[in-house]
Amino acid sequence: IIIFNQNALFLFDKKNIKKLISEIWIFFPDPWSKKKHNKRRLVNKYFINKINFFLKKDSKIYITTDSRDYLISILDTFSKSKHYLWINEIPYKWDYAFNKLPDTKYYKKSLINKRKSFFLHFQKI
């Protein structure tokens, strides 16, 4: 298990962990809500192409967000990739609470602000 509380791309650049990762969990990445800042989002085309190199076949990627705009962006990014399959396509399976995930600081914040939190599950093919 590797827990890395910084920009994950730094970890991938520094370590030779090719084809060793079987799961990636990303909880509430910064949505960079302003349009001009969208390029700073962690989950983008560059990121999913880069992690593909480090993931074993059938590896799982779990992502949570409470930003509808970021949700759409994540789904769009993964749908354009040939390397990943969206596992929980059925809408009720996107519900953070349904999946019995931890009550993180950002999940609690989304409840206070009456924002729905989403859970996405992808698999490398």
Coordinates of C-alpha atoms in Angstrom, one line a residue:
I1 CA 0.0 0.0 0.0
I2 CA 1.3 3.4 -0.9
I3 CA -0.4 6.5 0.6
F4 CA 0.8 9.6 -1.1
N5 CA -0.6 12.9 0.1
Q6 CA 0.7 15.1 -2.7
N7 CA 0.4 15.4 -6.4
A8 CA 0.3 11.8 -7.6
L9 CA 2.1 12.6 -10.8
F10 CA 5.3 13.4 -8.7
L11 CA 5.1 9.8 -7.4
F12 CA 4.8 8.3 -10.8
D13 CA 7.7 10.4 -12.1
K14 CA 10.0 9.4 -9.3
K15 CA 9.3 5.7 -8.7
N16 CA 9.7 2.9 -11.1
I17 CA 6.4 1.2 -10.3
K18 CA 5.6 0.1 -13.8
K19 CA 2.6 -2.3 -13.9
L20 CA 2.5 -2.7 -10.1
I21 CA -0.6 -0.7 -9.1
S22 CA -3.9 -2.6 -8.9
E23 CA -6.1 0.2 -7.4
I24 CA -6.1 3.9 -7.3
W25 CA -8.5 5.8 -5.0
I26 CA -9.0 9.5 -5.5
F27 CA -11.3 11.2 -3.0
F28 CA -12.7 14.6 -3.9
P29 CA -9.9 16.1 -6.1
D30 CA -10.0 19.9 -6.4
P31 CA -12.6 20.6 -9.1
W32 CA -11.0 24.0 -10.1
S33 CA -14.4 25.3 -10.8
K34 CA -13.5 28.4 -12.8
K35 CA -13.4 27.6 -16.5
K36 CA -9.9 29.2 -16.9
H37 CA -8.5 26.8 -14.2
N38 CA -10.0 23.6 -15.5
K39 CA -6.6 22.6 -17.0
R40 CA -5.4 22.2 -13.4
R41 CA -7.7 19.3 -12.7
L42 CA -6.0 16.1 -11.6
V43 CA -8.2 13.8 -13.6
N44 CA -7.6 14.7 -17.3
K45 CA -6.4 13.1 -20.5
Y46 CA -2.8 13.4 -19.5
F47 CA -3.3 11.8 -16.1
I48 CA -5.2 8.8 -17.3
N49 CA -2.7 8.1 -20.1
K50 CA 0.1 8.4 -17.6
I51 CA -1.4 6.1 -15.0
N52 CA -2.1 3.5 -17.6
F53 CA 1.6 2.8 -17.7
F54 CA 1.7 2.0 -14.0
L55 CA -1.5 0.0 -13.7
K56 CA -1.8 -3.8 -14.0
K57 CA -4.4 -5.3 -16.3
D58 CA -7.9 -5.2 -14.7
S59 CA -6.8 -2.5 -12.2
K60 CA -9.5 -0.4 -10.6
I61 CA -9.7 3.3 -10.4
Y62 CA -12.2 4.9 -7.9
I63 CA -13.0 8.6 -8.0
T64 CA -15.3 10.6 -5.8
T65 CA -16.5 14.2 -6.4
D66 CA -19.3 16.5 -5.4
S67 CA -18.9 18.7 -8.5
R68 CA -21.3 17.9 -11.3
D69 CA -19.2 19.8 -13.7
Y70 CA -16.1 17.8 -12.7
L71 CA -18.2 14.6 -12.8
I72 CA -19.1 15.3 -16.5
S73 CA -15.5 16.1 -17.2
I74 CA -14.2 12.8 -15.6
L75 CA -16.8 10.7 -17.5
D76 CA -15.9 12.5 -20.8
T77 CA -12.2 11.9 -20.3
F78 CA -12.6 8.2 -19.5
S79 CA -15.1 7.6 -22.3
K80 CA -12.6 9.0 -24.8
S81 CA -9.9 6.5 -23.6
K82 CA -9.6 3.1 -25.1
H83 CA -7.9 1.8 -21.9
Y84 CA -10.7 1.9 -19.4
L85 CA -14.2 0.5 -18.8
W86 CA -16.8 2.3 -16.7
I87 CA -18.0 -0.3 -14.2
N88 CA -20.8 1.4 -12.3
E89 CA -22.8 2.9 -15.2
I90 CA -26.1 2.5 -13.5
P91 CA -27.0 5.9 -11.9
Y92 CA -28.0 4.6 -8.4
K93 CA -24.5 3.1 -8.1
W94 CA -22.9 6.6 -8.5
D95 CA -24.3 7.6 -5.1
Y96 CA -21.5 8.0 -2.6
A97 CA -23.7 7.0 0.4
F98 CA -25.0 3.9 -1.4
N99 CA -21.4 2.6 -1.7
K100 CA -20.7 2.9 2.1
L101 CA -17.6 5.0 1.6
P102 CA -15.8 6.8 4.4
D103 CA -17.3 10.1 5.8
T104 CA -14.4 12.2 4.7
K105 CA -14.1 15.9 5.5
Y106 CA -15.2 16.8 1.9
Y107 CA -18.1 14.4 2.0
K108 CA -19.4 16.0 5.2
K109 CA -18.8 19.4 3.6
S110 CA -20.9 18.4 0.6
L111 CA -23.8 17.3 2.9
I112 CA -23.7 20.6 4.7
N113 CA -23.8 22.5 1.4
K114 CA -26.5 20.2 0.1
R115 CA -24.4 18.9 -2.8
K116 CA -24.7 15.3 -4.0
S117 CA -21.5 13.3 -3.9
F118 CA -20.7 10.9 -6.7
F119 CA -18.6 7.7 -6.8
L120 CA -17.1 6.5 -10.1
H121 CA -15.5 3.1 -10.7
F122 CA -13.4 2.4 -13.8
Q123 CA -11.3 -0.6 -14.7
K124 CA -8.3 -0.9 -17.0
I125 CA -8.9 -3.3 -19.9

